mmCIF file of C-alpha atoms in Angstrom:
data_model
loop_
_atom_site.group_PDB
_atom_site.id
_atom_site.type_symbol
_atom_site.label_atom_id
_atom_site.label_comp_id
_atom_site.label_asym_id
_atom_site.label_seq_id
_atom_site.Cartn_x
_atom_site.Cartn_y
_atom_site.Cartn_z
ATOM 1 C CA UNK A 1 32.823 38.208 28.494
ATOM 2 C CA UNK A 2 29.794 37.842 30.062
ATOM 3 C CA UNK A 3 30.402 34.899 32.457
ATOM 4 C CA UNK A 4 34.453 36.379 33.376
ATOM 5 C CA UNK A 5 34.785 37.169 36.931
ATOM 6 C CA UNK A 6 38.647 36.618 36.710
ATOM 7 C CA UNK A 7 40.733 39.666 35.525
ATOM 8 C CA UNK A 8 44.573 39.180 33.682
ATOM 9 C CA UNK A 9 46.784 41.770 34.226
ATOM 10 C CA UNK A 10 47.712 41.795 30.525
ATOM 11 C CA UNK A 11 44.380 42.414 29.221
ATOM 12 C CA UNK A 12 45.218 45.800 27.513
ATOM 13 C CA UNK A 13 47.957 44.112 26.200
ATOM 14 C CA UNK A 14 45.740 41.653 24.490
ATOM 15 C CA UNK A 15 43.388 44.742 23.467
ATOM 16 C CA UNK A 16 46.426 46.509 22.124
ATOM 17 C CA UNK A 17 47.123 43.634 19.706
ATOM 18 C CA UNK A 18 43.433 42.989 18.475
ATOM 19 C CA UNK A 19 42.030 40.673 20.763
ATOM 20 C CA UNK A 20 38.138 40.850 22.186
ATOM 21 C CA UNK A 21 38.563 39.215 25.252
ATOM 22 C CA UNK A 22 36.400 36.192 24.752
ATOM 23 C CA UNK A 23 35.542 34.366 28.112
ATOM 24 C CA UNK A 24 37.290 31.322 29.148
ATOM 25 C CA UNK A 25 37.355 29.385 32.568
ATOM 26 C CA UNK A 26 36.452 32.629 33.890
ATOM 27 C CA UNK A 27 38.691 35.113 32.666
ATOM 28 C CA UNK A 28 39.191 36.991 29.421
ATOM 29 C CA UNK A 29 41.063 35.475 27.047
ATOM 30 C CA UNK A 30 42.814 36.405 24.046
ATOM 31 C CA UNK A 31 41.486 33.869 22.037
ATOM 32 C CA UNK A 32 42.857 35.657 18.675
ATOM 33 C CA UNK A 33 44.836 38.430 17.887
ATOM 34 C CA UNK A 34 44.837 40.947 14.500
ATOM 35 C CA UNK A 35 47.854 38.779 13.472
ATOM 36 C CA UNK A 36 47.899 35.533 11.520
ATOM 37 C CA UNK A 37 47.409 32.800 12.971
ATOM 38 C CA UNK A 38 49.971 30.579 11.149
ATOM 39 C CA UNK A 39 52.351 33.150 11.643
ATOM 40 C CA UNK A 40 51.891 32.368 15.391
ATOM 41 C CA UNK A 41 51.714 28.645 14.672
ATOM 42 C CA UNK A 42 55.219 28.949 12.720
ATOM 43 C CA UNK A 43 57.030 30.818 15.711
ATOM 44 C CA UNK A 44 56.440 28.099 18.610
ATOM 45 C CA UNK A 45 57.472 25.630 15.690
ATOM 46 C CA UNK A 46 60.517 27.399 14.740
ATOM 47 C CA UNK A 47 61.539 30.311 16.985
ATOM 48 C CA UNK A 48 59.557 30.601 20.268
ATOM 49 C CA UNK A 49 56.204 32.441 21.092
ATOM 50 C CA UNK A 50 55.038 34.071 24.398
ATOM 51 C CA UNK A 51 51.410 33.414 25.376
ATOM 52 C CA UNK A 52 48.923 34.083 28.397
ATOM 53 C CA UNK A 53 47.774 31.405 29.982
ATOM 54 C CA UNK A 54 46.402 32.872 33.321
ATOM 55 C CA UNK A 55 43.009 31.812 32.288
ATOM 56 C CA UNK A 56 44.082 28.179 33.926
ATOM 57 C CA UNK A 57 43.584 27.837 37.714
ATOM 58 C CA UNK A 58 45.951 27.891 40.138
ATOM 59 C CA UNK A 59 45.026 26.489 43.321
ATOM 60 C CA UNK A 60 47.749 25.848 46.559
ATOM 61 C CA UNK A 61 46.860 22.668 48.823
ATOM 62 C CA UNK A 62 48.895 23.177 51.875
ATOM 63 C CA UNK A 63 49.149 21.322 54.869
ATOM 64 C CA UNK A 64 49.826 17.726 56.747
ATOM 65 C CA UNK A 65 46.777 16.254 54.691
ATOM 66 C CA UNK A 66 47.711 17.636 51.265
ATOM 67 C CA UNK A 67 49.489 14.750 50.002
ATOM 68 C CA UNK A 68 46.856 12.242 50.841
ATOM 69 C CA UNK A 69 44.583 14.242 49.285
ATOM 70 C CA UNK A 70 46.346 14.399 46.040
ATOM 71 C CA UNK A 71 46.650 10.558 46.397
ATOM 72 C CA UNK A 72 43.062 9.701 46.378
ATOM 73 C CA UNK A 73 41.910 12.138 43.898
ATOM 74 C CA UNK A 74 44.423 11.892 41.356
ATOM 75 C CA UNK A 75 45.410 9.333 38.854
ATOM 76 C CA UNK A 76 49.612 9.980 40.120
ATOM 77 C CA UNK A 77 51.729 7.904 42.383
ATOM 78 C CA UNK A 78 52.077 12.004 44.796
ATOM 79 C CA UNK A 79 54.665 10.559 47.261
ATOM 80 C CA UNK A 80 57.608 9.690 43.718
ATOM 81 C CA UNK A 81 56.681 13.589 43.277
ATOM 82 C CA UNK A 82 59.651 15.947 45.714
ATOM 83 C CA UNK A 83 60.068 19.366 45.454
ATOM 84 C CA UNK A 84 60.980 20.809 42.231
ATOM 85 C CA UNK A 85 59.371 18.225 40.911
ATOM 86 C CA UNK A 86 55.626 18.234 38.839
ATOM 87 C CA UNK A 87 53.705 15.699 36.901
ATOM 88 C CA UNK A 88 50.615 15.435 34.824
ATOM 89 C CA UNK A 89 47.785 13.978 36.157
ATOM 90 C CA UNK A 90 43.991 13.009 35.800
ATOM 91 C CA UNK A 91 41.246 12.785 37.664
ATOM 92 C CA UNK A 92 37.909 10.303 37.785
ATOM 93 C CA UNK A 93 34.930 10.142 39.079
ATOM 94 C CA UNK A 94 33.589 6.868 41.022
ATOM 95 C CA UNK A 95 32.471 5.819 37.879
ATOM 96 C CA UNK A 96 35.988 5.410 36.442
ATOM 97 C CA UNK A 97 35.318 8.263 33.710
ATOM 98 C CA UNK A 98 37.365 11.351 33.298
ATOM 99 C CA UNK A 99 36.273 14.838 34.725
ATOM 100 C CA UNK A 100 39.740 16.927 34.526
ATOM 101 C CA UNK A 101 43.188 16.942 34.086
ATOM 102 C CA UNK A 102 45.973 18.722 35.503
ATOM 103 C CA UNK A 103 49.088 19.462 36.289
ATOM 104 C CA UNK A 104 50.728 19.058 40.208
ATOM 105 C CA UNK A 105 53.600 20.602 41.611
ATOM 106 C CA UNK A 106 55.214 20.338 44.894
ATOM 107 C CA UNK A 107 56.635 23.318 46.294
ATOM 108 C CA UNK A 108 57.546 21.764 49.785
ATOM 109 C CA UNK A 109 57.308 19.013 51.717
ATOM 110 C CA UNK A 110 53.549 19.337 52.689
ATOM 111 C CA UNK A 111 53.091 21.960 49.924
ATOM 112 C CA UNK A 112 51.688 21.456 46.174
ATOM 113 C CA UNK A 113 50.000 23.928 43.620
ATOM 114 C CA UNK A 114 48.052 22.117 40.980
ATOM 115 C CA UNK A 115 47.684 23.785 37.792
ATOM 116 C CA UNK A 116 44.205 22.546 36.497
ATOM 117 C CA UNK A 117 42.022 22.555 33.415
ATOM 118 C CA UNK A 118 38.427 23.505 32.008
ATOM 119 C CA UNK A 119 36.488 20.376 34.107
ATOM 120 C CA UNK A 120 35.704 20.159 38.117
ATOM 121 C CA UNK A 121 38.729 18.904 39.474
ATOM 122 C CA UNK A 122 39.119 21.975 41.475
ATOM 123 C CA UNK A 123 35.360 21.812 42.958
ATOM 124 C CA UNK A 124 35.886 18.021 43.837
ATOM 125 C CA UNK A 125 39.223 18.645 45.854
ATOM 126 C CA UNK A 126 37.683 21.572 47.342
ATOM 127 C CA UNK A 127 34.576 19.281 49.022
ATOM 128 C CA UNK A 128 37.222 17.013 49.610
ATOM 129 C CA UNK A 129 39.534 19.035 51.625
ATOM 130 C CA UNK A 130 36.502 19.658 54.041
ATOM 131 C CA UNK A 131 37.212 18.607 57.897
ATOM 132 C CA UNK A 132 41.123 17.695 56.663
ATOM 133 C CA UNK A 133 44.016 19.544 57.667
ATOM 134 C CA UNK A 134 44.716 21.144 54.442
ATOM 135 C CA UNK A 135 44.159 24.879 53.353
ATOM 136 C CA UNK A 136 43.174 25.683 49.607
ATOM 137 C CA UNK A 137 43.797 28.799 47.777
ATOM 138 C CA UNK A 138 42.538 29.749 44.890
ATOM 139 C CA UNK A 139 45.266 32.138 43.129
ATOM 140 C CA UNK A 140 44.154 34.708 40.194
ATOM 141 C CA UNK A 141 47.340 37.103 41.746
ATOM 142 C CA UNK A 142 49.465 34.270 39.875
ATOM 143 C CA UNK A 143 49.919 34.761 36.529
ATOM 144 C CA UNK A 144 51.474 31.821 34.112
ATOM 145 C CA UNK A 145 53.558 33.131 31.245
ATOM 146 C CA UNK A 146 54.094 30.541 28.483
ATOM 147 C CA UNK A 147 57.441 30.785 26.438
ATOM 148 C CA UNK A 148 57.275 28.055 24.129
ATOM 149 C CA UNK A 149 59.467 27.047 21.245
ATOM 150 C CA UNK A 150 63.284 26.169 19.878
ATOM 151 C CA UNK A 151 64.432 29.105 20.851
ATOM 152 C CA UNK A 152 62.716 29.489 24.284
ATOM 153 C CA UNK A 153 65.842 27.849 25.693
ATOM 154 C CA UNK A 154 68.198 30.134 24.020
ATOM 155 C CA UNK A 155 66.373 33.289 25.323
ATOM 156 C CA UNK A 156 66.107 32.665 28.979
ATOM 157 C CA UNK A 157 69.524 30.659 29.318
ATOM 158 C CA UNK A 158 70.536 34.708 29.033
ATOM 159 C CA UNK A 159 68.586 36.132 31.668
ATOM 160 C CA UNK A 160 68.591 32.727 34.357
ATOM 161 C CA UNK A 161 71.419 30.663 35.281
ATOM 162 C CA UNK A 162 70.975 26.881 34.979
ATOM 163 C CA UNK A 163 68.320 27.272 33.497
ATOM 164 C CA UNK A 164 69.525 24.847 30.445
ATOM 165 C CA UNK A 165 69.766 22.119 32.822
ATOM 166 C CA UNK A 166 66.511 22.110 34.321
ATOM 167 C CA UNK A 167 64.600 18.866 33.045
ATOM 168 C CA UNK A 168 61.551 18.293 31.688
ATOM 169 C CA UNK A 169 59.049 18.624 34.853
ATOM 170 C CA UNK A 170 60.372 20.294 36.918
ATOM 171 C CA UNK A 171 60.499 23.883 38.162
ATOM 172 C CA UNK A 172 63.325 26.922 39.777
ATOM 173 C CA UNK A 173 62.608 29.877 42.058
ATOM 174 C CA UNK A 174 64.352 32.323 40.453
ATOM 175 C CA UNK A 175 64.306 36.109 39.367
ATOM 176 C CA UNK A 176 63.650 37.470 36.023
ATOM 177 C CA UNK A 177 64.408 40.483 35.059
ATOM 178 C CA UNK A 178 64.549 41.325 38.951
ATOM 179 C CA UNK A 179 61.254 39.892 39.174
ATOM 180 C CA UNK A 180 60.350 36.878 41.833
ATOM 181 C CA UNK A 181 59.415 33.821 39.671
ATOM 182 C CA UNK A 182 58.854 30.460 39.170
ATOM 183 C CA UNK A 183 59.545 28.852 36.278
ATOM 184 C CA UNK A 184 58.415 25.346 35.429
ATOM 185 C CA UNK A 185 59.554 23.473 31.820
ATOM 186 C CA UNK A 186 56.289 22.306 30.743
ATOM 187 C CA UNK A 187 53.451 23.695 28.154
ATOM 188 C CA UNK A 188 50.823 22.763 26.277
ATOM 189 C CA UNK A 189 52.701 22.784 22.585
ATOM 190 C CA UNK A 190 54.760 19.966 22.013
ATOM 191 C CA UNK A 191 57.945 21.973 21.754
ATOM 192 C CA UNK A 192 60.682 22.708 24.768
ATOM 193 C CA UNK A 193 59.557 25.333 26.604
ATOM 194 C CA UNK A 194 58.831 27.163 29.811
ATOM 195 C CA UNK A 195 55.784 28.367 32.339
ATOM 196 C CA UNK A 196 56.590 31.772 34.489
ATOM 197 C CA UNK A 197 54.678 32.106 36.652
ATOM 198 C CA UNK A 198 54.820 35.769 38.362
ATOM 199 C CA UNK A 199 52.601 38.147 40.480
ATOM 200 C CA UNK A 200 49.937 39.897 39.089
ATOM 201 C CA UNK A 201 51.698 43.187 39.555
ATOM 202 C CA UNK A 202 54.885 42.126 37.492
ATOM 203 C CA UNK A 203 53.566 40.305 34.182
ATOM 204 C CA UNK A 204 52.753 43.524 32.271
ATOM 205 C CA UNK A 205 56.757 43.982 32.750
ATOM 206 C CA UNK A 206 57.808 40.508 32.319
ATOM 207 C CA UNK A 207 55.599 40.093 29.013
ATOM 208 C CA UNK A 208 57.093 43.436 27.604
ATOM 209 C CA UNK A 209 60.414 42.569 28.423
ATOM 210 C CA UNK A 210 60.452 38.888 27.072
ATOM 211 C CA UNK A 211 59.005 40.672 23.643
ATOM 212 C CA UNK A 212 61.155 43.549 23.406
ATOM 213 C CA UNK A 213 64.271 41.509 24.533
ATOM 214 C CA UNK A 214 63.237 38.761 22.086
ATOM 215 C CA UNK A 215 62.643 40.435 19.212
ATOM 216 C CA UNK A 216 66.098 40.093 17.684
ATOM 217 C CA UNK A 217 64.920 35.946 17.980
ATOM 218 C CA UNK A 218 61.604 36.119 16.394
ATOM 219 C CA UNK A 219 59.490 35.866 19.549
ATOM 220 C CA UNK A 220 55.985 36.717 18.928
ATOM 221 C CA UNK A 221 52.755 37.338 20.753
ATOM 222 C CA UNK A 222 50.519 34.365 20.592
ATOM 223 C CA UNK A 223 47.007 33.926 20.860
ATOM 224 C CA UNK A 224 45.297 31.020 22.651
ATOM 225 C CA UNK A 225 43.616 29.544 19.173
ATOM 226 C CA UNK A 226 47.397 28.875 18.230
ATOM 227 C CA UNK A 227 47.378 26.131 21.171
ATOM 228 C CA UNK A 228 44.162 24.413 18.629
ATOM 229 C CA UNK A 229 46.638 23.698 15.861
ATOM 230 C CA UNK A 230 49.800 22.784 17.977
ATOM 231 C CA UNK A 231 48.016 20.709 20.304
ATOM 232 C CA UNK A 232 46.636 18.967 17.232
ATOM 233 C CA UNK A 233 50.015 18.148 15.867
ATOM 234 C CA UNK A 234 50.949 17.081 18.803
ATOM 235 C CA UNK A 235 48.879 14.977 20.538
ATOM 236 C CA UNK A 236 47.139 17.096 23.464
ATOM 237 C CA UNK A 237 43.427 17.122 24.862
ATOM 238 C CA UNK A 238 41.594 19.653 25.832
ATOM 239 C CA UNK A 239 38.503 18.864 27.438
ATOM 240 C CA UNK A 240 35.465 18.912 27.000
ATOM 241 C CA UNK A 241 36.338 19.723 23.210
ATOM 242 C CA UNK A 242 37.528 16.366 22.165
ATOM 243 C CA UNK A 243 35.156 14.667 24.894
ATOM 244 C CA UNK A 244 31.622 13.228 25.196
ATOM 245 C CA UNK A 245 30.365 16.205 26.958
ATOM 246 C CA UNK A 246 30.810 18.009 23.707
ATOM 247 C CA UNK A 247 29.410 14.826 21.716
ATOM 248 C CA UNK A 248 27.402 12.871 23.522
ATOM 249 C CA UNK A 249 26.290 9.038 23.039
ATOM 250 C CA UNK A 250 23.057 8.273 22.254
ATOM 251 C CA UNK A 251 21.853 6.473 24.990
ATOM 252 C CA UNK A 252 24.693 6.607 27.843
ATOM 253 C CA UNK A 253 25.799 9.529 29.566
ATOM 254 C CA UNK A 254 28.819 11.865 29.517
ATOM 255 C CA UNK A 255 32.147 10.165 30.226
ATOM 256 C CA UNK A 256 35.125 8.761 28.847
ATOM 257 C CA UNK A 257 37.498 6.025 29.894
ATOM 258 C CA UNK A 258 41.400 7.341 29.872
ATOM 259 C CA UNK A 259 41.466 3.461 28.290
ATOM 260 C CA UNK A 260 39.351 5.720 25.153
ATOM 261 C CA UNK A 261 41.007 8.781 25.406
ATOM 262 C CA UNK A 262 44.830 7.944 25.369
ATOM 263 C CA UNK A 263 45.338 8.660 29.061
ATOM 264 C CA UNK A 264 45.990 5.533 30.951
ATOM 265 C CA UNK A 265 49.608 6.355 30.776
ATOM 266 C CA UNK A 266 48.635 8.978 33.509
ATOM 267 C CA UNK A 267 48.055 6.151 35.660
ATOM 268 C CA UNK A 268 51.576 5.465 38.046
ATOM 269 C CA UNK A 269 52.463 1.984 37.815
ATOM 270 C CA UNK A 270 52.882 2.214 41.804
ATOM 271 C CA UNK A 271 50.130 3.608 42.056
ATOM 272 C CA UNK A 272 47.401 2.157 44.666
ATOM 273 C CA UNK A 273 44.006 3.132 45.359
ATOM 274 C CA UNK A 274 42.845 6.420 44.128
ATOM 275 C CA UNK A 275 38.699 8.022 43.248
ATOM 276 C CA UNK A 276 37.322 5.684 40.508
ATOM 277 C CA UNK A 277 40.382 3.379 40.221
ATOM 278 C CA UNK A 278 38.004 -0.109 40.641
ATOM 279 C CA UNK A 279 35.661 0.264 37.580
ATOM 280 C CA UNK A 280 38.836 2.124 35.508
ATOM 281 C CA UNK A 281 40.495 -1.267 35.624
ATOM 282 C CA UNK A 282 37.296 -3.092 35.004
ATOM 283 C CA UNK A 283 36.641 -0.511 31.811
ATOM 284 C CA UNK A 284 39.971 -1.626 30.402
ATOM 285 C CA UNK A 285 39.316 -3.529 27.083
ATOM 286 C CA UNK A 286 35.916 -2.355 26.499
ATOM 287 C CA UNK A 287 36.982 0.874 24.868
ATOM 288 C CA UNK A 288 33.713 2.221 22.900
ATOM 289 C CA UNK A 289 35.388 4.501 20.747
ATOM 290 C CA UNK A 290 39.404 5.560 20.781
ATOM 291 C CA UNK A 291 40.745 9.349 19.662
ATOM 292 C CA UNK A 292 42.980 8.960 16.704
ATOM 293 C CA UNK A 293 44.521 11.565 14.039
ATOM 294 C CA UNK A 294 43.328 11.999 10.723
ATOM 295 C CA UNK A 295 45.331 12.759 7.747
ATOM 296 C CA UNK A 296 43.112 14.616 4.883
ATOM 297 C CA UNK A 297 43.771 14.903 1.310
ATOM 298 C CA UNK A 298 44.278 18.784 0.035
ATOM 299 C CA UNK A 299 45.419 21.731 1.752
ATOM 300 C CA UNK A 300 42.146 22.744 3.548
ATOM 301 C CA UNK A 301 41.402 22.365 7.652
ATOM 302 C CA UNK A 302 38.647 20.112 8.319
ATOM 303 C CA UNK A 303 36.240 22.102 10.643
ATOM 304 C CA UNK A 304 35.238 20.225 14.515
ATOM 305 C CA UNK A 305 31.913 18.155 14.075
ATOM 306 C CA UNK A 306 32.622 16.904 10.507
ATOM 307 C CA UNK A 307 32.111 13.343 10.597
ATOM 308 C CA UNK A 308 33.975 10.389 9.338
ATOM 309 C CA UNK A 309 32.649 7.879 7.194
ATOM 310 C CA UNK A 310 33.687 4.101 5.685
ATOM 311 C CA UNK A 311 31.383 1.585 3.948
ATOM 312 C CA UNK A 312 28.449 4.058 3.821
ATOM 313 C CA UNK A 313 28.686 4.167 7.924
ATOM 314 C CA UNK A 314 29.439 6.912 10.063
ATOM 315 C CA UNK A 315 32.468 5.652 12.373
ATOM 316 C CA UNK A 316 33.845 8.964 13.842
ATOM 317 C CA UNK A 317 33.405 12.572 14.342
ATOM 318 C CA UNK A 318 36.565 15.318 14.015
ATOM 319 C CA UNK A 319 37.015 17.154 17.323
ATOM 320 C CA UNK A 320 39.959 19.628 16.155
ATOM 321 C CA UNK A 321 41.401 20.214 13.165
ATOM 322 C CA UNK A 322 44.327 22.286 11.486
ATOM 323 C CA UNK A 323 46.202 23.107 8.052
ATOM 324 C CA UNK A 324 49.989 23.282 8.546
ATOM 325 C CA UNK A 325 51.649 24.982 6.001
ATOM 326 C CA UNK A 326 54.972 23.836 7.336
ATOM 327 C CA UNK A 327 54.351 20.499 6.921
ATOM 328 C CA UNK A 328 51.877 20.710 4.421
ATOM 329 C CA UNK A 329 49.468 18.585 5.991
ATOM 330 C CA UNK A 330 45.623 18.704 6.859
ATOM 331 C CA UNK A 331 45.283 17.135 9.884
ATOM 332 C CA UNK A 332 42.747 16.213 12.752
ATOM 333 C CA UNK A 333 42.110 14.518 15.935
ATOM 334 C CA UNK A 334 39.006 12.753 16.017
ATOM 335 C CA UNK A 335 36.498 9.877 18.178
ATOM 336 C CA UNK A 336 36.677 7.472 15.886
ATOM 337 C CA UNK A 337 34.725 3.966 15.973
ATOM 338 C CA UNK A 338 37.493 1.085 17.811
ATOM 339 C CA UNK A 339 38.031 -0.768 14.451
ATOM 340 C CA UNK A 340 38.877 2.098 11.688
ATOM 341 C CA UNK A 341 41.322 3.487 14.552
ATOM 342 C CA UNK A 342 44.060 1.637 12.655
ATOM 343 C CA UNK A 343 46.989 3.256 10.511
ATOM 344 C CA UNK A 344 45.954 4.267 7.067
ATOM 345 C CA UNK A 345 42.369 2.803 7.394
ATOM 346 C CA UNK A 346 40.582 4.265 4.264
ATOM 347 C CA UNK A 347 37.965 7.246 5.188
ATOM 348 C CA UNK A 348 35.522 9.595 4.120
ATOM 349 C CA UNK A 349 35.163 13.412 5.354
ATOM 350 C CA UNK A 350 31.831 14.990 5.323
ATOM 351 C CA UNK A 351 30.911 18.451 6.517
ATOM 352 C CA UNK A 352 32.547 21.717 5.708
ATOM 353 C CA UNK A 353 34.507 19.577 3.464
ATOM 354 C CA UNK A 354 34.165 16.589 1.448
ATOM 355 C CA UNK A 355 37.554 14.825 0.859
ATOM 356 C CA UNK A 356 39.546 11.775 1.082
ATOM 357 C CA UNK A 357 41.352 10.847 4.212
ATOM 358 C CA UNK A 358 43.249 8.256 5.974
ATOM 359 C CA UNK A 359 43.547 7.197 9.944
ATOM 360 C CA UNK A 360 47.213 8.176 11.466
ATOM 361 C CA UNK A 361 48.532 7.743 14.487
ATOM 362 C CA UNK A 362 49.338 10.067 17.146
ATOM 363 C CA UNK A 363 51.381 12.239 17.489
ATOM 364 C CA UNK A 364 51.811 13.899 13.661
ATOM 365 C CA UNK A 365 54.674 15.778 15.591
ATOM 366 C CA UNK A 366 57.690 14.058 17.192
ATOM 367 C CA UNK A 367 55.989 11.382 18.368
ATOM 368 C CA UNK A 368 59.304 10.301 20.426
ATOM 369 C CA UNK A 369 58.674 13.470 22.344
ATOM 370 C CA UNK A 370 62.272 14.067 21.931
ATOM 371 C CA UNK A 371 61.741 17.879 21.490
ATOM 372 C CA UNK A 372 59.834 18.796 24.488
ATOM 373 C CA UNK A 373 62.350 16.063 26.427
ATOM 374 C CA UNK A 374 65.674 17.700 25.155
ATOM 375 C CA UNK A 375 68.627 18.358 27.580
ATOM 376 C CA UNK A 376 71.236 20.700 27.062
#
């Protein structure tokens, strides 16, 4: 914890159920817990699990130029996005290569809160906001709550009204348990579920009401590792893990293409000029590498940096990997050389392990998204 200068209000409550507090973005995280991690794995896939996710930051752009800023620094169309309303989003640099993602709320009509990951989106926006009418605030009093699963639903439908109608993207100011929230249906899982977001001062009592209130439904604790094997499943990023910062070319520098990656759908189709939007059009079609999934023989998790091999070549590298024991299925995400990115092409693991495996498309899990999409 030697880099954390941001402090979650739940951090005895991590302590309390095993957890060291390892550093990330800035805060300490519960990275693990004493429990098992499939355990936690099998909740958000069948029942619903509560984790912490204050370690992302929070940051309010307010003010006449907010929206414009958004526009040019962000791969979304900002002005389709109304109140209530959030979308995912990336961000480039002038060089067309991706530096962050997240995720962008409005909360009025010259009002957003962007909800961003491990790169420098936030630093870029903040230079950017310079000499513009816009403020920027940096919130660590917000805390974000993740309740994520089947049941997740189920649970809050009895403490929020309406709360089963609320679609996918978009986010209520409510009260729960007579606390002043807002809740947003998105996560990071692949399953329906829900962000709270609360102050500082009322998480501790939000968390230990959602667990003692959920008990009866199999709501767990969950530790931030568990995100590793859902996000695997399911189709999710999480940079710079799966990026070139963490394996670099040989002779070009760090940066990927959202054309490699997976993430030109993160590009509006109305949208119109926007911070390295030239050369990520000209990059289209000359994809060096693409992340794809890898399905492995056995019942043993590959381990990240185990490489991939066909015709006595290396042609990829696995990123993240995970052994479900609900499905039964070792499986991986992976850079993986443009021509063995095809279903079933034949490959060889070599590393911690040294097994058969085959290329697979993503996602492993609902790859029709209807789960994390569902109404009712």
């Amino acid at each position: 914890m030697a880099n954390s200068w941001r402090i979650s209000a739940l951090a005895e409550r991590h302590r309390a159920l095993g957890s060291q507090l390892e550093d990330w973005s800035g805060m300490g995280t519960a990275w693990t817990y004493a429990s098992d991690l499939a355990d936690e794995h099998e909740a958000i896939r069948t029942r619903a699990g509560l984790m912490d996710v204050s370690g992302l930051k929070k940051v309010h752009y307010v003010g006449p130029h907010a929206e414009s800023l958004l526009e040019y620094a962000t791969s979304r169309d900002i002005s389709k996005v109304y109140p209530g309303k959030s979308v995912y989003a990336t961000m480039l640099n002038e060089a067309g290569k991706f530096v962050d993602d997240c995720v962008i709320y409005r909360t009025g009509p010259n009002a957003f809160m962007v909800v961003h990951g491990s790169g420098n989106g936030h630093e870029m926006l903040l230079r950017s906001a310079q000499g513009r009418q816009v403020a920027v605030l940096f919130d660590d009093d917000l805390h974000d709550l993740s309740l994520q699963g089947p049941l997740a639903v189920d649970f809050l439908a009895e403490q929020v009204p309406g709360i089963r109608e609320l679609p996918y993207f978009h986010h209520l100011q409510t009260r729960l348990f007579d606390r002043p929230v807002m809740i947003s249906r998105t996560g990071y899982t692949g399953e329906r579920g829900y962000e709270i977001f609360c102050k500082a001062a009322d998480a501790p009592l939000i968390w230990d009401s959602i667990l003692d209130k959920g008990r009866d439904l199999g709501i767990i604790p969950c530790a931030f590792t568990a995100l590793d094997w859902l996000r695997v499943e399911s189709y999710l990023l999480f940079f710079p893990y799966d990026n070139s910062e963490m394996y670099p070319f040989a002779d070009q520098p760090a940066g990927d293409t959202l054309w490699e990656l997976g993430l030109d759908f993160t590009v509006s189709p109305t949208k119109g000029d926007f911070r390295g939007a030239s050369e990520h059009r000209r990059l289209q079609g000359k994809e060096r590498f693409r992340i794809f999934g890898v399905l492995l023989d056995g019942d043993k998790a590959a381990e990240a940096g185990d490489t991939l091999w066909a015709g006595g070549k290396q042609v990829g590298v696995i990123t993240c990997a995970m052994y479900s024991r609900l499905s039964g299925k070792s499986m991986a995400i992976a850079r993986m050389e443009v021509p063995y990115a095809e279903q079933g092409a034949a490959l060889e693991v070599k590393g911690s392990l040294a097994v058969q495996a085959i290329a697979h498309s993503l996602p492993f899990d609902d790859p029709e998204k209807k789960k994390r999409t569902a109404k009712g």
